[in-house]
Tab-separated table of C-alpha atoms and ligand atoms in Angstrom:
chain	number	residue	atom	x	y	z
N	1	UNK	CA	-0.055	0.173	0.092
N	2	UNK	CA	1.246	3.595	-1.015
N	3	UNK	CA	1.861	5.841	1.931
N	4	UNK	CA	1.910	9.560	0.735
N	5	UNK	CA	3.476	11.975	2.839
N	6	UNK	CA	4.916	15.425	3.269
N	7	UNK	CA	8.550	15.170	3.605
N	8	UNK	CA	10.316	17.638	5.777
N	9	UNK	CA	12.865	17.943	2.894
N	10	UNK	CA	12.058	19.441	-0.386
N	11	UNK	CA	12.533	17.569	-3.573
N	12	UNK	CA	16.218	18.156	-4.716
N	13	UNK	CA	15.268	18.415	-8.295
N	14	UNK	CA	11.826	19.982	-8.463
N	15	UNK	CA	11.642	21.577	-5.074
N	16	UNK	CA	8.388	20.264	-4.413
N	17	UNK	CA	7.280	18.557	-0.796
N	18	UNK	CA	5.188	15.577	-1.966
N	19	UNK	CA	6.215	12.322	-1.980
N	20	UNK	CA	5.400	8.203	-1.185
N	21	UNK	CA	7.610	6.547	1.474
N	22	UNK	CA	9.412	3.577	0.117
N	23	UNK	CA	10.781	2.381	3.134
N	24	UNK	CA	12.983	3.627	6.332
N	25	UNK	CA	16.821	3.182	6.553
N	26	UNK	CA	18.225	2.976	10.109
N	27	UNK	CA	22.035	3.174	10.692
N	28	UNK	CA	23.743	3.037	14.098
N	29	UNK	CA	26.224	6.030	13.753
N	30	UNK	CA	28.887	7.066	15.777
N	31	UNK	CA	27.620	8.532	19.225
N	32	UNK	CA	29.716	11.562	18.885
N	33	UNK	CA	27.789	12.756	15.819
N	34	UNK	CA	24.384	13.586	17.715
N	35	UNK	CA	22.547	13.263	14.565
N	36	UNK	CA	19.527	10.767	13.940
N	37	UNK	CA	20.423	7.630	11.988
N	38	UNK	CA	17.023	7.273	10.453
N	39	UNK	CA	16.385	8.188	6.987
N	40	UNK	CA	12.994	7.967	5.061
N	41	UNK	CA	13.389	6.887	1.626
N	42	UNK	CA	10.779	8.884	-0.397
N	43	UNK	CA	10.119	9.004	-4.144
N	44	UNK	CA	8.690	12.582	-5.004
N	45	UNK	CA	5.238	12.554	-6.289
N	46	UNK	CA	6.165	15.300	-9.036
N	47	UNK	CA	9.159	14.098	-10.621
N	48	UNK	CA	9.945	10.610	-9.410
N	49	UNK	CA	13.088	11.490	-7.745
N	50	UNK	CA	14.235	8.992	-5.028
N	51	UNK	CA	15.737	10.673	-1.963
N	52	UNK	CA	16.117	10.430	1.625
N	53	UNK	CA	14.184	12.608	3.936
N	54	UNK	CA	15.941	13.374	7.059
N	55	UNK	CA	15.665	15.466	10.300
N	56	UNK	CA	19.027	16.896	10.471
N	57	UNK	CA	20.119	20.422	9.192
N	58	UNK	CA	22.606	21.700	6.652
N	59	UNK	CA	24.919	22.947	9.654
N	60	UNK	CA	24.621	19.278	11.246
N	61	UNK	CA	25.648	17.914	7.966
N	62	UNK	CA	28.683	19.892	7.849
N	63	UNK	CA	29.390	19.054	11.199
N	64	UNK	CA	29.315	15.297	10.380
N	65	UNK	CA	31.746	15.891	7.604
N	66	UNK	CA	34.083	17.977	9.810
N	67	UNK	CA	34.192	15.010	12.375
N	68	UNK	CA	34.518	12.222	9.695
N	69	UNK	CA	38.267	12.335	8.850
N	70	UNK	CA	38.037	9.214	6.947
N	71	UNK	CA	38.239	10.887	3.703
N	72	UNK	CA	41.605	12.512	4.617
N	73	UNK	CA	43.060	9.432	6.011
N	74	UNK	CA	41.966	7.106	3.200
N	75	UNK	CA	43.323	6.272	-0.302
N	76	UNK	CA	39.856	4.919	-1.524
N	77	UNK	CA	37.809	6.296	-4.278
N	78	UNK	CA	36.002	8.798	-2.540
N	79	UNK	CA	38.833	10.138	-0.967
N	80	UNK	CA	40.341	12.179	-3.843
N	81	UNK	CA	43.688	10.510	-3.377
N	82	UNK	CA	46.348	10.047	-5.945
N	83	UNK	CA	46.286	6.029	-5.865
N	84	UNK	CA	46.733	4.575	-9.145
N	85	UNK	CA	43.085	3.147	-9.486
N	86	UNK	CA	42.252	6.783	-8.851
N	87	UNK	CA	44.565	8.268	-11.367
N	88	UNK	CA	43.003	6.276	-13.994
N	89	UNK	CA	39.694	7.169	-13.176
N	90	UNK	CA	40.794	10.902	-13.245
N	91	UNK	CA	42.333	10.312	-16.687
N	92	UNK	CA	38.763	8.679	-17.622
N	93	UNK	CA	37.222	11.987	-16.666
N	94	UNK	CA	39.737	14.159	-18.393
N	95	UNK	CA	39.248	12.064	-21.733
N	96	UNK	CA	35.478	12.381	-21.657
N	97	UNK	CA	35.619	16.014	-20.749
N	98	UNK	CA	38.145	17.582	-23.420
N	99	UNK	CA	38.628	20.625	-21.062
N	100	UNK	CA	39.784	23.783	-22.669
N	101	UNK	CA	43.658	24.215	-22.165
N	102	UNK	CA	43.138	27.980	-21.906
N	103	UNK	CA	41.160	28.483	-18.757
N	104	UNK	CA	41.102	27.002	-15.003
N	105	UNK	CA	39.520	23.574	-14.203
N	106	UNK	CA	37.830	23.727	-10.781
N	107	UNK	CA	37.222	20.381	-9.129
N	108	UNK	CA	34.357	21.071	-6.598
N	109	UNK	CA	34.542	18.532	-3.663
N	110	UNK	CA	38.189	17.723	-4.462
N	111	UNK	CA	39.083	15.673	-1.302
N	112	UNK	CA	42.572	15.476	-0.921
N	113	UNK	CA	43.234	16.940	-4.498
N	114	UNK	CA	44.051	14.057	-6.468
N	115	UNK	CA	42.259	15.337	-9.381
N	116	UNK	CA	43.537	18.775	-9.132
N	117	UNK	CA	47.171	17.114	-9.308
N	118	UNK	CA	46.183	14.800	-11.982
N	119	UNK	CA	45.268	17.988	-14.127
N	120	UNK	CA	48.338	19.771	-13.637
N	121	UNK	CA	50.437	16.790	-14.493
N	122	UNK	CA	48.561	16.791	-17.915
N	123	UNK	CA	49.709	20.647	-18.136
N	124	UNK	CA	46.108	22.044	-17.462
N	125	UNK	CA	45.745	24.697	-14.807
N	126	UNK	CA	43.618	23.565	-12.020
N	127	UNK	CA	41.948	24.447	-8.463
N	128	UNK	CA	39.814	22.668	-6.166
N	129	UNK	CA	37.148	23.405	-3.545
N	130	UNK	CA	37.196	21.133	-0.418
N	131	UNK	CA	35.027	22.275	2.811
N	132	UNK	CA	36.734	19.537	4.906
N	133	UNK	CA	39.705	20.856	6.328
N	134	UNK	CA	41.770	17.588	6.866
N	135	UNK	CA	41.122	16.780	3.437
N	136	UNK	CA	41.995	20.059	2.189
N	137	UNK	CA	45.234	20.225	4.219
N	138	UNK	CA	46.413	17.153	2.376
N	139	UNK	CA	46.203	18.950	-0.892
N	140	UNK	CA	47.560	22.448	0.469
N	141	UNK	CA	50.606	20.271	1.829
N	142	UNK	CA	51.205	19.021	-1.421
N	143	UNK	CA	51.031	22.384	-2.814
N	144	UNK	CA	47.896	22.534	-4.981
N	145	UNK	CA	45.482	25.291	-5.039
N	146	UNK	CA	42.445	24.264	-2.703
N	147	UNK	CA	39.812	26.663	-1.226
N	148	UNK	CA	37.310	26.418	1.528
N	149	UNK	CA	34.449	27.280	-0.533
N	150	UNK	CA	33.094	28.383	-3.984
N	151	UNK	CA	32.624	31.903	-2.372
N	152	UNK	CA	36.235	32.000	-1.101
N	153	UNK	CA	37.636	31.215	-4.613
N	154	UNK	CA	35.606	34.008	-6.242
N	155	UNK	CA	36.539	36.420	-3.640
N	156	UNK	CA	40.043	35.781	-4.431
N	157	UNK	CA	39.747	35.667	-8.228
N	158	UNK	CA	37.100	38.117	-9.509
N	159	UNK	CA	37.807	37.106	-13.034
N	160	UNK	CA	37.115	33.686	-12.000
N	161	UNK	CA	38.683	32.253	-15.264
N	162	UNK	CA	37.126	28.938	-14.713
N	163	UNK	CA	36.751	27.241	-17.993
N	164	UNK	CA	35.667	23.925	-16.740
N	165	UNK	CA	33.783	22.632	-13.420
N	166	UNK	CA	34.100	19.077	-12.250
N	167	UNK	CA	31.670	17.889	-9.753
N	168	UNK	CA	32.320	13.993	-9.092
N	169	UNK	CA	30.642	12.114	-6.567
N	170	UNK	CA	29.556	15.312	-4.821
N	171	UNK	CA	25.746	15.951	-5.516
N	172	UNK	CA	24.447	12.814	-3.913
N	173	UNK	CA	25.776	13.889	-0.706
N	174	UNK	CA	23.983	17.336	-0.514
N	175	UNK	CA	20.746	18.419	1.122
N	176	UNK	CA	20.335	21.225	-1.741
N	177	UNK	CA	22.382	20.045	-4.702
N	178	UNK	CA	20.812	22.732	-7.169
N	179	UNK	CA	21.915	25.608	-4.791
N	180	UNK	CA	25.621	24.206	-5.480
N	181	UNK	CA	24.923	24.170	-9.191
N	182	UNK	CA	23.189	27.674	-9.212
N	183	UNK	CA	26.088	29.193	-7.115
N	184	UNK	CA	28.738	27.761	-9.856
N	185	UNK	CA	26.747	28.906	-12.785
N	186	UNK	CA	26.919	32.456	-11.331
N	187	UNK	CA	30.543	32.044	-11.231
N	188	UNK	CA	31.465	30.438	-14.151
N	189	UNK	CA	28.492	31.202	-16.692
N	190	UNK	CA	29.763	29.400	-19.689
N	191	UNK	CA	31.979	26.723	-18.289
N	192	UNK	CA	32.039	23.087	-19.707
N	193	UNK	CA	30.781	20.681	-16.804
N	194	UNK	CA	31.119	17.200	-15.756
N	195	UNK	CA	28.977	15.660	-13.301
N	196	UNK	CA	29.187	12.047	-11.826
N	197	UNK	CA	27.037	10.500	-9.398
N	198	UNK	CA	26.242	6.632	-8.293
N	199	UNK	CA	23.695	5.223	-10.609
N	200	UNK	CA	20.713	4.185	-8.519
N	201	UNK	CA	19.315	1.693	-10.865
N	202	UNK	CA	22.243	-0.407	-9.921
N	203	UNK	CA	21.691	-0.612	-6.145
N	204	UNK	CA	18.356	0.593	-5.252
N	205	UNK	CA	15.494	-0.731	-7.828
N	206	UNK	CA	12.812	-3.138	-7.900
N	207	UNK	CA	15.107	-5.703	-9.679
N	208	UNK	CA	18.288	-4.916	-7.621
N	209	UNK	CA	18.788	-4.340	-3.853
N	210	UNK	CA	22.724	-3.790	-3.148
N	211	UNK	CA	22.468	-2.874	0.485
N	212	UNK	CA	26.332	-2.378	0.695
N	213	UNK	CA	25.876	0.551	-1.450
N	214	UNK	CA	23.236	2.522	0.276
N	215	UNK	CA	25.644	4.897	2.138
N	216	UNK	CA	24.288	7.004	5.031
N	217	UNK	CA	25.869	10.135	3.295
N	218	UNK	CA	24.012	9.302	-0.195
N	219	UNK	CA	21.154	11.708	0.304
N	220	UNK	CA	20.076	11.853	-3.093
N	221	UNK	CA	19.513	8.546	-5.600
N	222	UNK	CA	19.922	9.582	-9.202
N	223	UNK	CA	18.549	7.443	-12.052
N	224	UNK	CA	18.993	8.469	-15.819
N	225	UNK	CA	15.804	10.190	-15.848
N	226	UNK	CA	16.238	12.220	-12.656
N	227	UNK	CA	19.916	12.785	-13.515
N	228	UNK	CA	18.535	14.639	-16.933
N	229	UNK	CA	15.661	16.582	-14.839
N	230	UNK	CA	18.650	18.052	-12.555
N	231	UNK	CA	20.569	19.090	-15.702
N	232	UNK	CA	17.413	20.634	-17.073
N	233	UNK	CA	16.695	22.360	-13.663
N	234	UNK	CA	19.946	23.893	-13.314
N	235	UNK	CA	20.579	25.294	-16.838
N	236	UNK	CA	22.928	22.863	-18.236
N	237	UNK	CA	22.854	22.030	-21.736
N	238	UNK	CA	23.731	18.478	-22.061
N	239	UNK	CA	25.906	17.110	-24.749
N	240	UNK	CA	26.441	13.390	-23.311
N	241	UNK	CA	24.857	11.229	-20.569
N	242	UNK	CA	26.469	7.876	-20.087
N	243	UNK	CA	27.023	5.145	-17.506
N	244	UNK	CA	30.617	4.022	-16.511
N	245	UNK	CA	31.976	1.665	-13.754
N	246	UNK	CA	33.608	3.838	-11.027
N	247	UNK	CA	37.150	2.737	-11.363
N	248	UNK	CA	38.969	-0.768	-12.299
N	249	UNK	CA	39.101	-1.571	-8.543
N	250	UNK	CA	35.606	-0.897	-8.029
N	251	UNK	CA	34.350	-2.035	-11.401
N	252	UNK	CA	30.699	-3.217	-9.966
N	253	UNK	CA	30.015	0.175	-8.641
N	254	UNK	CA	28.095	1.767	-11.514
N	255	UNK	CA	27.886	5.378	-12.306
N	256	UNK	CA	26.143	8.028	-14.411
N	257	UNK	CA	28.014	10.950	-15.860
N	258	UNK	CA	27.143	13.868	-18.011
N	259	UNK	CA	29.187	16.497	-20.023
N	260	UNK	CA	27.607	19.685	-20.726
N	261	UNK	CA	27.619	23.427	-20.865
N	262	UNK	CA	26.317	25.850	-18.278
N	263	UNK	CA	24.041	28.357	-19.674
N	264	UNK	CA	23.533	31.377	-17.608
N	265	UNK	CA	19.601	32.056	-17.734
N	266	UNK	CA	18.181	33.999	-14.619
N	267	UNK	CA	16.014	31.929	-12.558
N	268	UNK	CA	12.639	32.681	-13.313
N	269	UNK	CA	13.305	31.832	-16.970
N	270	UNK	CA	14.341	28.144	-16.265
N	271	UNK	CA	12.191	25.626	-18.143
N	272	UNK	CA	10.307	23.114	-16.233
N	273	UNK	CA	11.824	19.789	-17.526
N	274	UNK	CA	9.781	16.823	-18.716
N	275	UNK	CA	9.300	15.169	-15.390
N	276	UNK	CA	9.574	11.381	-15.328
N	277	UNK	CA	8.292	9.161	-12.978
N	278	UNK	CA	10.578	6.674	-12.048
N	279	UNK	CA	10.070	3.030	-10.956
N	280	UNK	CA	7.880	2.667	-7.891
N	281	UNK	CA	8.520	-0.122	-5.300
N	282	UNK	CA	8.560	-1.038	-1.727
N	283	UNK	CA	11.852	-1.086	-0.003
N	284	UNK	CA	12.537	-4.750	1.110
N	285	UNK	CA	13.513	-5.568	4.811
N	286	UNK	CA	17.189	-5.993	5.448
N	287	UNK	CA	17.202	-9.493	6.795
N	288	UNK	CA	20.041	-11.893	7.215
N	289	UNK	CA	18.386	-15.060	8.164
N	290	UNK	CA	20.368	-17.841	9.771
N	291	UNK	CA	22.927	-15.177	11.413
N	292	UNK	CA	22.842	-16.828	14.706
N	293	UNK	CA	20.771	-19.287	16.644
N	294	UNK	CA	22.359	-18.829	20.280
N	295	UNK	CA	23.497	-16.338	22.420
N	296	UNK	CA	27.537	-16.405	21.781
N	297	UNK	CA	29.110	-13.059	21.545
N	298	UNK	CA	29.435	-11.173	18.585
N	299	UNK	CA	32.149	-8.908	17.481
N	300	UNK	CA	32.241	-6.939	13.968
N	301	UNK	CA	35.349	-5.963	12.075
N	302	UNK	CA	35.056	-3.113	9.430
N	303	UNK	CA	32.866	-0.414	10.692
N	304	UNK	CA	31.879	0.991	7.052
N	305	UNK	CA	28.517	2.726	6.642
N	306	UNK	CA	27.119	-0.814	5.505
N	307	UNK	CA	28.131	-2.153	8.994
N	308	UNK	CA	26.262	0.933	10.411
N	309	UNK	CA	23.300	0.086	8.114
N	310	UNK	CA	23.620	-3.658	9.548
N	311	UNK	CA	23.877	-2.969	12.993
N	312	UNK	CA	20.863	-0.517	12.563
N	313	UNK	CA	18.691	-2.775	10.982
N	314	UNK	CA	19.568	-6.238	12.214
N	315	UNK	CA	17.964	-7.438	15.998
N	316	UNK	CA	20.457	-10.109	15.804
N	317	UNK	CA	23.502	-7.490	16.103
N	318	UNK	CA	22.040	-5.575	18.947
N	319	UNK	CA	24.242	-8.271	20.648
N	320	UNK	CA	27.360	-6.824	19.132
N	321	UNK	CA	30.047	-6.152	22.233
N	322	UNK	CA	32.839	-5.386	20.384
N	323	UNK	CA	33.835	-3.428	17.240
N	324	UNK	CA	37.192	-3.238	15.258
N	325	UNK	CA	38.338	-1.222	12.461
N	326	UNK	CA	42.160	-0.095	10.744
N	327	UNK	CA	41.531	3.273	10.431
N	328	UNK	CA	42.672	5.819	12.588
N	329	UNK	CA	39.887	8.021	11.948
N	330	UNK	CA	37.468	5.159	13.479
N	331	UNK	CA	39.437	3.578	16.278
N	332	UNK	CA	38.694	4.988	19.773
N	333	UNK	CA	35.139	6.542	18.563
N	334	UNK	CA	31.986	4.813	19.826
N	335	UNK	CA	28.779	3.376	18.445
N	336	UNK	CA	26.178	2.408	20.972
N	337	UNK	CA	28.788	3.162	23.811
N	338	UNK	CA	31.135	0.457	22.243
N	339	UNK	CA	34.591	1.756	21.749
N	340	UNK	CA	36.194	0.755	18.129
N	341	UNK	CA	39.463	-0.981	19.033
N	342	UNK	CA	42.359	-1.426	16.764
N	343	UNK	CA	42.089	-4.465	14.234
N	344	UNK	CA	45.223	-5.815	15.757
N	345	UNK	CA	43.186	-6.669	18.827
N	346	UNK	CA	41.118	-9.218	17.174
N	347	UNK	CA	43.467	-11.779	18.700
N	348	UNK	CA	41.979	-10.974	22.039
N	349	UNK	CA	38.614	-12.555	21.171
N	350	UNK	CA	37.494	-15.714	22.981
N	351	UNK	CA	36.788	-18.623	20.558
N	352	UNK	CA	32.994	-18.628	21.423
N	353	UNK	CA	32.838	-15.223	19.539
N	354	UNK	CA	31.083	-15.111	16.181
N	355	UNK	CA	33.310	-12.438	14.026
N	356	UNK	CA	30.929	-10.508	11.720
N	357	UNK	CA	32.480	-9.140	8.470
N	358	UNK	CA	30.209	-6.889	6.951
N	359	UNK	CA	30.796	-7.030	2.965
N	360	UNK	CA	33.269	-4.684	1.363
N	361	UNK	CA	35.795	-4.858	-1.210
N	362	UNK	CA	38.305	-5.788	1.136
N	363	UNK	CA	36.329	-8.353	3.489
N	364	UNK	CA	37.613	-11.501	1.312
N	365	UNK	CA	40.956	-10.464	1.865
N	366	UNK	CA	40.413	-9.603	5.641
N	367	UNK	CA	39.055	-13.097	5.970
N	368	UNK	CA	41.833	-14.813	4.074
N	369	UNK	CA	44.350	-12.551	6.542
N	370	UNK	CA	42.509	-13.605	9.644
N	371	UNK	CA	42.478	-17.543	8.803
N	372	UNK	CA	46.084	-17.459	7.706
N	373	UNK	CA	47.392	-15.518	10.757
N	374	UNK	CA	45.013	-17.896	13.040
N	375	UNK	CA	44.783	-14.870	15.326
N	376	UNK	CA	41.004	-15.851	15.914
N	377	UNK	CA	39.889	-19.449	16.381
N	378	UNK	CA	36.062	-18.685	16.377
N	379	UNK	CA	33.366	-18.614	13.659
N	380	UNK	CA	33.659	-16.049	11.080
N	381	UNK	CA	30.154	-14.991	9.123
N	382	UNK	CA	30.272	-12.476	6.067
N	383	UNK	CA	27.297	-10.248	5.848
F	401	ZN	ZN1	10.657	16.163	-7.256
């Protein structure tokens, strides 16, 4: 049965407030964040966009990213690092984009600045925008030109000289993605633009549910139609929309990208796009049937966002009493009062313990590692 509602949050594309509830997503977040871990998955009644209705504000979201030092400490895809896998991905973006060699390429949400460095490597002029201080400092320490905000960049460069704007894996994180696009259009009215987002059709659809790709941080779930609507709403003249795997190492993560041109048209002349209604379905329950039949102690290794979703969703995981991770950005923080320990402490677990490994691109390797080192003699379950 469909349940219509008036979400707290307006639709990130058509800005209306009318939706159908598809389901609830509950995450056991870090205790220090002080923001609620439950999101309501909504489908906009006007345009079909799927997005998360949340009870937190823009300020609380900024605080979340400020505290979350993971992106500064990691070399993974989303961190903006200069790993080989990322360098290949940056080259894919540059190849699809054909940037104007005369102007500046602005990478908005550049993380550690890996893409900016890659552009310089290819002889382009490039700068980045990164609100997270820790990530920004990694880039600044490498001698890159990185700013806190678009506003700060524009204040220091009145003739912005921006010929190309890259927004890669950023818009799905924002409560109001159109605001960012409009600010960029004001500052770089004729720029060439490249936008990339995860393709929701590959992880959230009546045919596929990839729970491990339902990140707490992803608040907007773009499919091909809604991605085109976003472009229309923000005055981007699109020349190409296509799908691509995220990278060689994360080839199973499907993304959508578009290449287009900003067209400076004042707000009130924006044409309403042809709204398309996406697929309607009810979010299934996240269940893992035969997880545990007895009352053995449970530990969990790998405190990813998927692990937080599992902990928030599976009653069996209420029994978890020890948490482990290898990231210095997570060790010492707490979830449900349990302090995250260094993964090297796994050897101190009793052999009655069941060790849960939430799926990730590393979980197979983690399992091998633990079996080879024989540091843990209990049962291991991958979820
Ligand atoms: Zn909408």
